[in-house]
Short mmCIF file of C-alpha atoms in Angstrom, two decimals:
data_model
loop_
_atom_site.label_atom_id
_atom_site.label_comp_id
_atom_site.label_asym_id
_atom_site.label_seq_id
_atom_site.Cartn_x
_atom_site.Cartn_y
_atom_site.Cartn_z
CA MET A 1 0.42 -0.34 -0.82
CA LYS A 2 1.14 3.57 -0.90
CA LYS A 3 2.44 5.74 1.46
CA ARG A 4 -0.16 8.41 2.62
CA TYR A 5 1.22 12.34 1.48
CA SER A 6 -0.57 16.13 2.84
CA LYS A 7 -1.62 17.79 -0.15
CA GLN A 8 1.76 20.66 -0.01
CA GLN A 9 3.81 16.90 0.87
CA ARG A 10 2.33 15.48 -2.93
CA ARG A 11 3.75 19.46 -4.85
CA THR A 12 6.51 18.88 -3.60
CA MET A 13 7.21 15.89 -4.59
CA ILE A 14 6.15 16.58 -7.96
CA LEU A 15 8.00 19.54 -8.40
CA GLU A 16 11.20 17.71 -7.65
CA ALA A 17 10.11 15.20 -10.53
CA ALA A 18 9.47 17.74 -13.14
CA LEU A 19 12.87 19.08 -11.35
CA ILE A 20 15.23 15.83 -13.08
CA CYS A 21 12.53 15.72 -15.45
CA PHE A 22 12.89 19.44 -17.52
CA ALA A 23 17.08 19.32 -16.09
CA HIS A 24 16.91 16.05 -17.41
CA LYS A 25 15.11 16.62 -21.46
CA GLY A 26 14.16 20.26 -21.02
CA TYR A 27 10.63 21.70 -21.11
CA ASN A 28 10.43 20.71 -24.81
CA GLY A 29 11.17 17.11 -24.62
CA THR A 30 9.75 16.80 -20.97
CA THR A 31 5.66 15.49 -20.22
CA THR A 32 3.45 15.58 -17.65
CA LYS A 33 3.57 11.69 -18.59
CA ASP A 34 7.35 11.58 -17.63
CA ILE A 35 7.14 13.48 -14.75
CA ALA A 36 3.77 11.56 -13.62
CA THR A 37 5.76 8.52 -13.84
CA GLN A 38 9.85 10.26 -12.35
CA ALA A 39 6.83 11.54 -9.11
CA ASP A 40 5.60 8.22 -9.38
CA VAL A 41 2.03 9.24 -8.95
CA SER A 42 -0.77 9.45 -11.77
CA GLU A 43 -1.02 11.47 -14.36
CA ALA A 44 -5.20 12.32 -12.76
CA LEU A 45 -3.59 13.33 -9.45
CA LEU A 46 -0.64 15.34 -10.87
CA TYR A 47 -3.92 17.06 -12.56
CA LYS A 48 -5.39 17.94 -9.59
CA HIS A 49 -2.38 19.88 -7.97
CA PHE A 50 -1.76 21.97 -11.65
CA PRO A 51 -3.85 22.39 -14.99
CA ASN A 52 -0.91 21.52 -17.65
CA LYS A 53 2.79 21.72 -17.73
CA MET A 54 3.13 25.49 -18.32
CA ALA A 55 1.66 25.66 -14.57
CA ILE A 56 4.29 23.58 -13.68
CA TYR A 57 7.45 24.91 -15.32
CA ALA A 58 5.97 28.38 -13.75
CA ALA A 59 6.34 27.08 -10.58
CA ILE A 60 9.54 25.66 -10.90
CA ASN A 61 10.90 28.77 -12.73
CA ASP A 62 9.53 30.67 -9.86
CA PHE A 63 12.43 28.57 -7.46
CA CYS A 64 15.00 29.04 -9.62
CA ILE A 65 14.46 32.54 -10.14
CA GLU A 66 15.14 34.54 -6.06
CA GLU A 67 14.53 38.34 -5.82
CA GLY A 68 16.71 40.41 -4.19
CA SER A 69 18.54 38.11 -1.70
CA GLU A 70 19.59 39.26 1.67
CA VAL A 71 23.65 38.46 1.23
CA GLY A 72 22.35 39.99 -2.22
CA SER A 73 22.05 43.42 -0.78
CA ILE A 74 24.69 43.57 1.99
CA VAL A 75 27.48 42.72 -1.24
CA LEU A 76 25.93 45.25 -3.29
CA LYS A 77 24.62 48.39 -1.26
CA GLN A 78 28.39 49.22 -0.35
CA LYS A 79 30.06 52.25 0.39
CA ASN A 80 32.31 52.97 -2.86
CA SER A 81 35.09 51.45 -1.89
CA ILE A 82 38.15 48.77 -3.35
CA PHE A 83 36.43 46.27 -1.42
CA ALA A 84 32.87 46.99 -2.00
CA PHE A 85 34.21 46.32 -5.15
CA ILE A 86 36.05 43.73 -5.34
CA SER A 87 33.78 41.18 -2.78
CA SER A 88 30.44 42.24 -5.83
CA VAL A 89 32.84 41.21 -7.99
CA TYR A 90 33.48 37.82 -6.51
CA PHE A 91 29.79 37.71 -5.48
CA LEU A 92 28.70 37.59 -9.00
CA MET A 93 31.29 35.11 -9.28
CA TYR A 94 30.87 32.85 -6.33
CA VAL A 95 26.71 32.42 -6.79
CA VAL A 96 27.27 31.33 -10.30
CA VAL A 97 29.63 28.59 -9.95
CA PHE A 98 29.12 27.79 -6.19
CA ALA A 99 25.07 28.78 -5.62
CA THR A 100 23.52 29.72 -2.48
CA PRO A 101 23.68 27.35 0.09
CA LEU A 102 19.77 27.22 -0.44
CA LYS A 103 20.46 25.77 -4.02
CA ARG A 104 23.15 23.81 -3.72
CA LYS A 105 21.52 20.92 -3.36
CA TYR A 106 20.05 21.62 -6.68
CA LYS A 107 23.17 23.12 -8.27
CA GLY A 108 23.50 21.26 -11.26
CA ILE A 109 19.77 20.76 -11.31
CA SER A 110 19.10 24.96 -12.00
CA HIS A 111 22.26 25.15 -14.44
CA ARG A 112 20.64 22.43 -17.05
CA LEU A 113 17.37 24.70 -16.96
CA PHE A 114 19.41 27.63 -17.29
CA VAL A 115 21.17 26.28 -20.03
CA TYR A 116 17.95 24.27 -21.98
CA SER A 117 16.26 27.93 -21.49
CA ILE A 118 18.68 29.52 -23.62
CA LEU A 119 18.45 26.10 -26.07
CA GLU A 120 14.30 26.70 -25.91
CA ASP A 121 13.00 29.47 -25.22
CA GLY A 122 15.09 32.17 -23.07
CA GLN A 123 12.19 32.95 -20.40
CA LEU A 124 13.94 31.46 -17.70
CA ILE A 125 18.41 32.79 -18.57
CA GLU A 126 16.09 36.04 -19.24
CA LYS A 127 14.09 36.56 -15.55
CA PHE A 128 17.76 35.36 -13.97
CA HIS A 129 19.66 38.04 -15.28
CA HIS A 130 16.78 40.54 -14.63
CA SER A 131 16.35 39.36 -11.20
CA SER A 132 20.00 38.10 -10.50
CA VAL A 133 22.84 39.58 -12.17
CA LEU A 134 21.61 43.32 -13.31
CA PRO A 135 21.63 44.19 -9.76
CA CYS A 136 25.22 43.20 -9.56
CA ILE A 137 25.60 44.89 -12.51
CA GLN A 138 24.47 48.36 -11.95
CA ALA A 139 26.31 47.81 -8.35
CA ILE A 140 30.09 46.71 -9.88
CA ARG A 141 29.72 49.63 -12.46
CA GLN A 142 29.01 52.36 -9.55
CA TYR A 143 31.99 50.96 -7.61
CA TYR A 144 33.88 51.10 -10.60
CA LYS A 145 33.21 54.33 -11.38
CA TYR A 146 34.55 55.19 -7.88
CA LEU A 147 37.47 53.60 -8.94
CA LYS A 148 37.96 55.28 -12.27
CA SER A 149 37.69 58.16 -10.23
CA GLN A 150 40.76 57.53 -7.49
CA ASN A 151 42.35 56.66 -10.28
CA HIS A 152 42.32 52.66 -9.33
CA ILE A 153 41.02 52.25 -12.80
CA THR A 154 42.27 51.91 -16.14
CA GLU A 155 40.86 53.65 -18.48
CA THR A 156 39.75 51.61 -22.30
CA THR A 157 36.77 52.39 -24.51
CA ALA A 158 35.09 49.50 -23.70
CA ALA A 159 31.95 49.72 -22.92
CA VAL A 160 31.42 49.06 -18.46
CA ASP A 161 28.57 46.66 -18.54
CA ASN A 162 30.02 44.81 -21.48
CA LEU A 163 33.05 43.95 -18.96
CA ILE A 164 30.47 43.39 -17.11
CA TRP A 165 28.58 40.54 -19.31
CA CYS A 166 32.11 39.45 -19.37
CA VAL A 167 33.09 38.56 -16.28
CA TYR A 168 29.38 36.66 -16.29
CA SER A 169 30.37 35.18 -18.78
CA VAL A 170 34.09 33.07 -17.56
CA ALA A 171 31.90 32.31 -14.25
CA ALA A 172 28.63 31.30 -16.18
CA MET A 173 30.73 29.20 -19.12
CA MET A 174 33.13 27.48 -15.84
CA THR A 175 29.68 25.98 -14.35
CA ILE A 176 28.57 24.77 -17.79
CA PHE A 177 31.67 23.28 -17.89
CA ASP A 178 31.03 21.73 -14.95
CA LEU A 179 27.93 19.80 -16.01
CA SER A 180 30.08 17.47 -17.84
CA ASP A 181 31.01 14.12 -16.71
CA LYS A 182 33.76 14.35 -18.79
CA GLU A 183 36.65 17.41 -17.62
CA LEU A 184 35.99 19.55 -20.81
CA ALA A 185 37.92 22.71 -19.66
CA PHE A 186 39.80 24.19 -17.15
CA GLU A 187 42.95 22.38 -14.90
CA GLY A 188 42.38 21.86 -11.62
CA SER A 189 40.31 21.54 -8.46
CA ILE A 190 37.61 24.00 -9.18
CA LYS A 191 38.34 26.07 -6.14
CA ASN A 192 41.41 26.74 -8.47
CA SER A 193 40.34 27.65 -11.59
CA PHE A 194 37.48 29.85 -9.34
CA HIS A 195 40.43 31.23 -8.14
CA ASP A 196 42.25 31.78 -11.77
CA ALA A 197 39.23 33.56 -12.87
CA VAL A 198 38.72 37.08 -10.50
CA ILE A 199 42.39 37.08 -10.89
CA PHE A 200 41.41 37.19 -15.04
CA ALA A 201 38.14 39.37 -14.41
CA LEU A 202 38.98 42.47 -12.36
CA ARG A 203 41.97 42.64 -14.75
CA GLY A 204 40.34 42.42 -17.67
CA LEU A 205 38.07 44.74 -15.70
CA GLY A 206 40.97 47.38 -15.78
CA LEU A 207 41.29 47.27 -11.61
CA LYS A 208 45.35 48.28 -11.93
CA GLU A 209 47.83 45.30 -11.07
CA GLN A 210 48.73 46.84 -7.60
CA VAL A 211 45.60 47.14 -6.19
CA ILE A 212 45.12 43.36 -6.81
CA ARG A 213 48.08 42.78 -5.12
CA ASP A 214 47.47 44.45 -2.06
CA HIS A 215 43.86 43.98 -1.55
CA TYR A 216 42.76 40.51 -3.62
CA GLU A 217 42.63 38.63 -0.66
CA PRO A 218 40.56 35.08 -1.99
CA GLN A 219 40.38 33.61 1.84
CA GLN A 220 38.78 36.02 3.40
CA LEU A 221 36.07 36.65 0.63
CA GLN A 222 35.39 33.66 0.67
CA ASP A 223 34.96 33.76 4.24
CA TYR A 224 32.49 37.20 4.14
CA ILE A 225 30.23 35.01 1.46
CA GLU A 226 30.12 32.15 3.38
CA ASP A 227 29.77 33.67 6.86
CA LEU A 228 26.69 36.69 5.20
CA PHE A 229 24.61 33.19 3.89
CA SER A 230 25.02 32.13 7.52
CA GLN A 231 23.75 34.70 9.38
CA ASN A 232 21.25 35.80 6.95
CA SER A 233 19.99 31.42 6.34
CA ALA A 234 20.05 31.43 10.67
CA VAL A 235 16.55 33.10 11.41
CA MET B 1 6.24 12.31 -58.31
CA LYS B 2 8.78 12.96 -55.98
CA LYS B 3 12.17 14.12 -57.86
CA ARG B 4 15.16 11.66 -58.09
CA TYR B 5 18.61 12.54 -55.89
CA SER B 6 22.00 10.24 -56.44
CA LYS B 7 23.38 8.80 -53.52
CA GLN B 8 25.32 11.00 -52.27
CA GLN B 9 22.49 14.05 -52.80
CA ARG B 10 20.35 12.02 -50.48
CA ARG B 11 22.57 11.38 -48.11
CA THR B 12 23.34 15.52 -47.82
CA MET B 13 19.91 15.52 -47.34
CA ILE B 14 19.48 12.53 -44.77
CA LEU B 15 22.71 14.73 -42.71
CA GLU B 16 21.62 18.86 -43.37
CA ALA B 17 18.00 17.18 -41.80
CA ALA B 18 19.35 15.80 -39.19
CA LEU B 19 21.33 19.01 -38.27
CA ILE B 20 18.37 20.56 -37.62
CA CYS B 21 17.00 18.08 -35.43
CA PHE B 22 19.67 17.29 -33.56
CA ALA B 23 20.85 21.51 -32.97
CA HIS B 24 16.91 21.97 -31.71
CA LYS B 25 16.05 18.52 -29.25
CA GLY B 26 19.21 17.26 -28.66
CA TYR B 27 21.06 13.32 -29.42
CA ASN B 28 18.35 12.18 -27.12
CA GLY B 29 15.30 14.21 -28.53
CA THR B 30 15.26 12.89 -32.14
CA THR B 31 14.56 9.70 -32.99
CA THR B 32 15.08 8.31 -36.61
CA LYS B 33 11.97 9.09 -37.66
CA ASP B 34 12.07 12.35 -36.98
CA ILE B 35 14.84 13.12 -39.38
CA ALA B 36 13.40 10.46 -41.79
CA THR B 37 10.17 13.23 -41.69
CA GLN B 38 12.54 16.31 -41.75
CA ALA B 39 14.43 14.88 -44.48
CA ASP B 40 11.13 14.09 -46.32
CA VAL B 41 12.38 10.56 -47.07
CA SER B 42 10.79 6.93 -45.17
CA GLU B 43 12.52 5.65 -42.90
CA ALA B 44 13.53 2.78 -44.65
CA LEU B 45 15.33 4.45 -47.31
CA LEU B 46 17.33 6.22 -44.15
CA TYR B 47 17.87 2.71 -43.05
CA LYS B 48 20.04 2.29 -46.82
CA HIS B 49 22.77 5.24 -45.11
CA PHE B 50 22.82 4.78 -42.38
CA PRO B 51 22.63 2.19 -40.55
CA ASN B 52 21.22 3.86 -36.74
CA LYS B 53 20.93 7.38 -34.67
CA MET B 54 24.81 6.69 -33.49
CA ALA B 55 26.08 6.58 -36.75
CA ILE B 56 23.87 9.59 -38.44
CA TYR B 57 25.23 11.67 -34.92
CA ALA B 58 28.99 10.55 -36.08
CA ALA B 59 28.89 11.36 -39.04
CA ILE B 60 27.79 14.60 -37.95
CA ASN B 61 29.94 15.24 -35.74
CA ASP B 62 33.11 14.56 -38.86
CA PHE B 63 31.29 17.90 -39.87
CA CYS B 64 31.39 20.39 -36.61
CA ILE B 65 34.28 19.23 -36.32
CA GLU B 66 37.54 21.54 -38.55
CA GLU B 67 40.56 19.41 -38.12
CA GLY B 68 43.45 21.35 -37.75
CA SER B 69 42.85 23.74 -40.78
CA GLU B 70 45.00 26.38 -43.07
CA VAL B 71 44.19 30.01 -41.50
CA GLY B 72 44.32 27.17 -37.58
CA SER B 73 48.27 26.47 -38.52
CA ILE B 74 49.28 30.20 -40.23
CA VAL B 75 48.40 31.98 -37.15
CA LEU B 76 49.36 29.41 -34.34
CA LYS B 77 52.55 28.98 -36.08
CA GLN B 78 54.37 32.15 -35.85
CA LYS B 79 57.44 33.57 -34.61
CA ASN B 80 57.29 35.08 -31.80
CA SER B 81 56.65 38.30 -31.00
CA ILE B 82 53.19 40.93 -29.63
CA PHE B 83 51.74 39.94 -32.81
CA ALA B 84 51.95 36.57 -32.24
CA PHE B 85 50.36 36.11 -29.44
CA ILE B 86 47.39 39.52 -29.69
CA SER B 87 46.88 37.57 -33.45
CA SER B 88 46.71 34.61 -31.56
CA VAL B 89 44.09 35.48 -28.75
CA TYR B 90 41.64 37.54 -31.16
CA PHE B 91 41.63 34.29 -33.25
CA LEU B 92 40.00 31.59 -30.68
CA MET B 93 37.70 34.21 -30.40
CA TYR B 94 36.56 34.98 -33.22
CA VAL B 95 36.25 31.98 -35.03
CA VAL B 96 34.32 30.44 -31.96
CA VAL B 97 31.95 33.66 -31.68
CA PHE B 98 32.17 33.93 -35.81
CA ALA B 99 32.97 30.21 -37.80
CA THR B 100 35.01 29.64 -39.92
CA PRO B 101 33.11 31.55 -43.66
CA LEU B 102 32.80 27.34 -44.66
CA LYS B 103 30.61 26.96 -40.87
CA ARG B 104 28.74 30.85 -41.51
CA LYS B 105 26.38 29.34 -42.91
CA TYR B 106 25.36 26.38 -40.23
CA LYS B 107 26.79 28.97 -37.50
CA GLY B 108 23.98 28.57 -34.93
CA ILE B 109 23.00 25.23 -35.40
CA SER B 110 26.34 23.76 -34.79
CA HIS B 111 26.72 25.73 -31.92
CA ARG B 112 23.65 24.84 -30.76
CA LEU B 113 25.37 21.08 -31.35
CA PHE B 114 27.78 21.61 -29.10
CA VAL B 115 25.67 22.93 -26.33
CA TYR B 116 23.79 19.52 -26.50
CA SER B 117 26.04 17.74 -26.16
CA ILE B 118 27.43 19.71 -23.08
CA LEU B 119 23.70 18.61 -21.72
CA GLU B 120 24.73 14.80 -22.88
CA ASP B 121 27.81 12.63 -23.56
CA GLY B 122 29.96 16.00 -23.60
CA GLN B 123 30.87 14.12 -26.45
CA LEU B 124 31.27 16.16 -29.91
CA ILE B 125 32.29 19.28 -27.34
CA GLU B 126 35.19 17.16 -26.33
CA LYS B 127 36.00 16.16 -29.34
CA PHE B 128 36.27 20.32 -30.42
CA HIS B 129 38.36 21.35 -27.59
CA HIS B 130 40.77 18.92 -28.73
CA SER B 131 40.65 19.14 -32.23
CA SER B 132 40.37 23.22 -32.65
CA VAL B 133 40.10 25.05 -28.82
CA LEU B 134 44.11 22.56 -27.42
CA PRO B 135 46.35 23.76 -30.47
CA CYS B 136 45.36 27.38 -30.01
CA ILE B 137 46.32 26.99 -26.26
CA GLN B 138 49.17 25.66 -26.74
CA ALA B 139 50.42 28.19 -29.18
CA ILE B 140 48.71 30.88 -27.44
CA ARG B 141 51.02 29.71 -24.19
CA GLN B 142 54.33 29.70 -25.87
CA TYR B 143 53.62 33.66 -26.91
CA TYR B 144 52.88 33.93 -23.09
CA LYS B 145 55.99 33.31 -22.36
CA TYR B 146 58.48 34.85 -25.02
CA LEU B 147 56.47 37.92 -24.37
CA LYS B 148 57.03 37.41 -20.83
CA SER B 149 60.79 37.08 -20.85
CA GLN B 150 59.87 40.65 -22.92
CA ASN B 151 58.22 42.11 -19.74
CA HIS B 152 55.12 42.47 -22.05
CA ILE B 153 53.13 40.49 -19.81
CA THR B 154 52.10 40.81 -16.18
CA GLU B 155 53.73 38.38 -13.27
CA THR B 156 50.34 36.40 -11.62
CA THR B 157 50.15 33.39 -9.29
CA ALA B 158 47.49 31.86 -12.35
CA ALA B 159 47.09 29.29 -14.23
CA VAL B 160 48.49 30.17 -17.83
CA ASP B 161 46.34 27.69 -19.14
CA ASN B 162 43.39 28.97 -16.94
CA LEU B 163 43.36 32.80 -18.03
CA ILE B 164 43.62 31.06 -21.83
CA TRP B 165 39.77 28.98 -20.96
CA CYS B 166 38.50 32.18 -18.97
CA VAL B 167 39.49 34.11 -23.22
CA TYR B 168 37.96 30.74 -24.97
CA SER B 169 34.86 30.89 -21.67
CA VAL B 170 34.68 34.63 -22.54
CA ALA B 171 33.92 33.57 -26.53
CA ALA B 172 31.81 30.77 -25.71
CA MET B 173 29.03 32.52 -23.56
CA MET B 174 28.83 35.53 -25.84
CA THR B 175 27.80 32.76 -29.21
CA ILE B 176 25.60 31.21 -26.36
CA PHE B 177 23.57 33.66 -25.57
CA ASP B 178 23.90 35.40 -29.24
CA LEU B 179 21.88 31.70 -30.56
CA SER B 180 18.51 32.92 -28.05
CA ASP B 181 15.82 35.38 -29.86
CA LYS B 182 15.61 37.21 -26.86
CA GLU B 183 18.74 39.49 -25.77
CA LEU B 184 20.42 37.96 -23.18
CA ALA B 185 23.04 39.58 -22.17
CA PHE B 186 25.82 42.71 -24.09
CA GLU B 187 24.93 45.95 -25.26
CA GLY B 188 25.29 47.07 -28.36
CA SER B 189 25.94 45.22 -32.06
CA ILE B 190 27.65 42.35 -32.24
CA LYS B 191 30.79 43.65 -33.30
CA ASN B 192 31.44 46.10 -30.56
CA SER B 193 30.74 43.90 -27.42
CA PHE B 194 32.93 41.48 -29.23
CA HIS B 195 35.20 44.02 -29.66
CA ASP B 196 35.02 45.06 -26.01
CA ALA B 197 35.41 41.16 -24.58
CA VAL B 198 38.12 41.35 -26.75
CA ILE B 199 40.17 44.24 -25.03
CA PHE B 200 38.96 42.26 -21.37
CA ALA B 201 40.52 39.39 -22.33
CA LEU B 202 44.18 41.04 -23.34
CA ARG B 203 44.03 42.50 -19.91
CA GLY B 204 43.01 39.77 -18.55
CA LEU B 205 45.92 37.34 -19.37
CA GLY B 206 47.90 40.28 -18.23
CA LEU B 207 49.16 41.89 -21.31
CA LYS B 208 50.23 45.40 -20.49
CA GLU B 209 48.05 48.49 -20.75
CA GLN B 210 50.72 50.04 -23.34
CA VAL B 211 51.00 47.23 -25.44
CA ILE B 212 47.58 46.62 -25.63
CA ARG B 213 47.31 50.64 -26.54
CA ASP B 214 49.85 50.40 -28.93
CA HIS B 215 49.38 47.31 -30.45
CA TYR B 216 45.56 45.86 -30.51
CA GLU B 217 44.22 47.05 -33.93
CA PRO B 218 40.63 45.60 -33.65
CA GLN B 219 39.59 45.85 -37.59
CA GLN B 220 44.17 45.63 -39.11
CA LEU B 221 43.44 42.45 -37.32
CA GLN B 222 40.17 41.25 -38.68
CA ASP B 223 41.36 41.90 -42.07
CA TYR B 224 44.06 39.70 -41.70
CA ILE B 225 42.44 36.66 -40.40
CA GLU B 226 39.82 37.26 -42.87
CA ASP B 227 41.99 37.62 -45.77
CA LEU B 228 43.48 34.12 -44.81
CA PHE B 229 40.35 32.67 -44.53
CA SER B 230 40.14 33.58 -48.25
CA GLN B 231 43.98 33.10 -49.91
CA ASN B 232 42.97 29.07 -48.18
CA SER B 233 39.28 28.03 -49.40
CA ALA B 234 39.80 30.16 -52.89
CA VAL B 235 42.32 26.38 -54.37
#
């Protein structure tokens, strides 16, 4: 005899099953039958919770997109300083590569959903950029301008927003390669590659070498971000 | 009455149809029936050309992977110089973002196949890295060491290969965003974003600002690469 679950438990089980299906076959490749089978429920029961596949996908999107987290607003709303700039760049890359603690359990899965989204209608990734990437870009742009006025950043003809999109791109691509079972790119542990990528990014943004040498402390930054995460989830 | 085609023509038609199917649904999501329908042939006829789906995919892989092109070996086998370094970095990014002339017709399609490959078994992308990316990395590494000995590159603790993987990652991610109908990232035309990304990459590698200012000429580099392409396809 099957165990009995509450309505809420069933809903969560269906969503977890859907997460796995969509992450492995994309929206277009997944049927409600696949999801029902994965969740070990009948399609009839599934339809009691969600009217259609689209509604399940929408519920999952809400899960993938964390609206402006507490930690984000602390990092991205600092007073102008070298630390504010470096820690925001680090935060953007860190969250993309290592995910927030809440999402770590589903890290590969939500990243696969994002990649499928680019291959399909792009809505999920667009929402993610809007809710999570653009606030980082805004903050980094502001700190960038301040550091430029302080002569810590080298002049360039390149558009600052594009340079910051490059930072995000490095982190995103590193994460996408990491989805594969094969070792497709980068050398050494992901932690070391990540550290090298942050140096690459800070230089790419034009932060002067002397400033990077004096102020970029990977371990301190990681502790800073992880401490913020643990303080803000322990409510 | 259907037009009659030669065996070779039929084979090409089946492969072009398969290219479209695999690019839109991935290997796992495509059936031989889909390919036959897309090619407007019967499944029976399809099986006269290929024993199974795997064989079709293998034939397509050969198409996606150009073994060491003429142009590649000219750019990557220059005498050590600032131009050799900058043009190799440019070449790596240029070919990823704009494709070779031969592949331009299928650009979006082959990039979609690469992305699906990462989500599936990773074999196609691994082959691509092996045949096309690693030779660039080797050459750039060699030019990098030379420029470092000439004091044109800033010292760093980062592994040079990882820095070059970052260069490739920026170009790859830019191209992946460009697959979507939506404007997901970067500002202005792809040509402008690309130019900004090359500056980002040269800085990220540690090439000194003065050297970049004096030697990075985007239009000259584009002409150099395109001239090589046209000279080497006009056989």
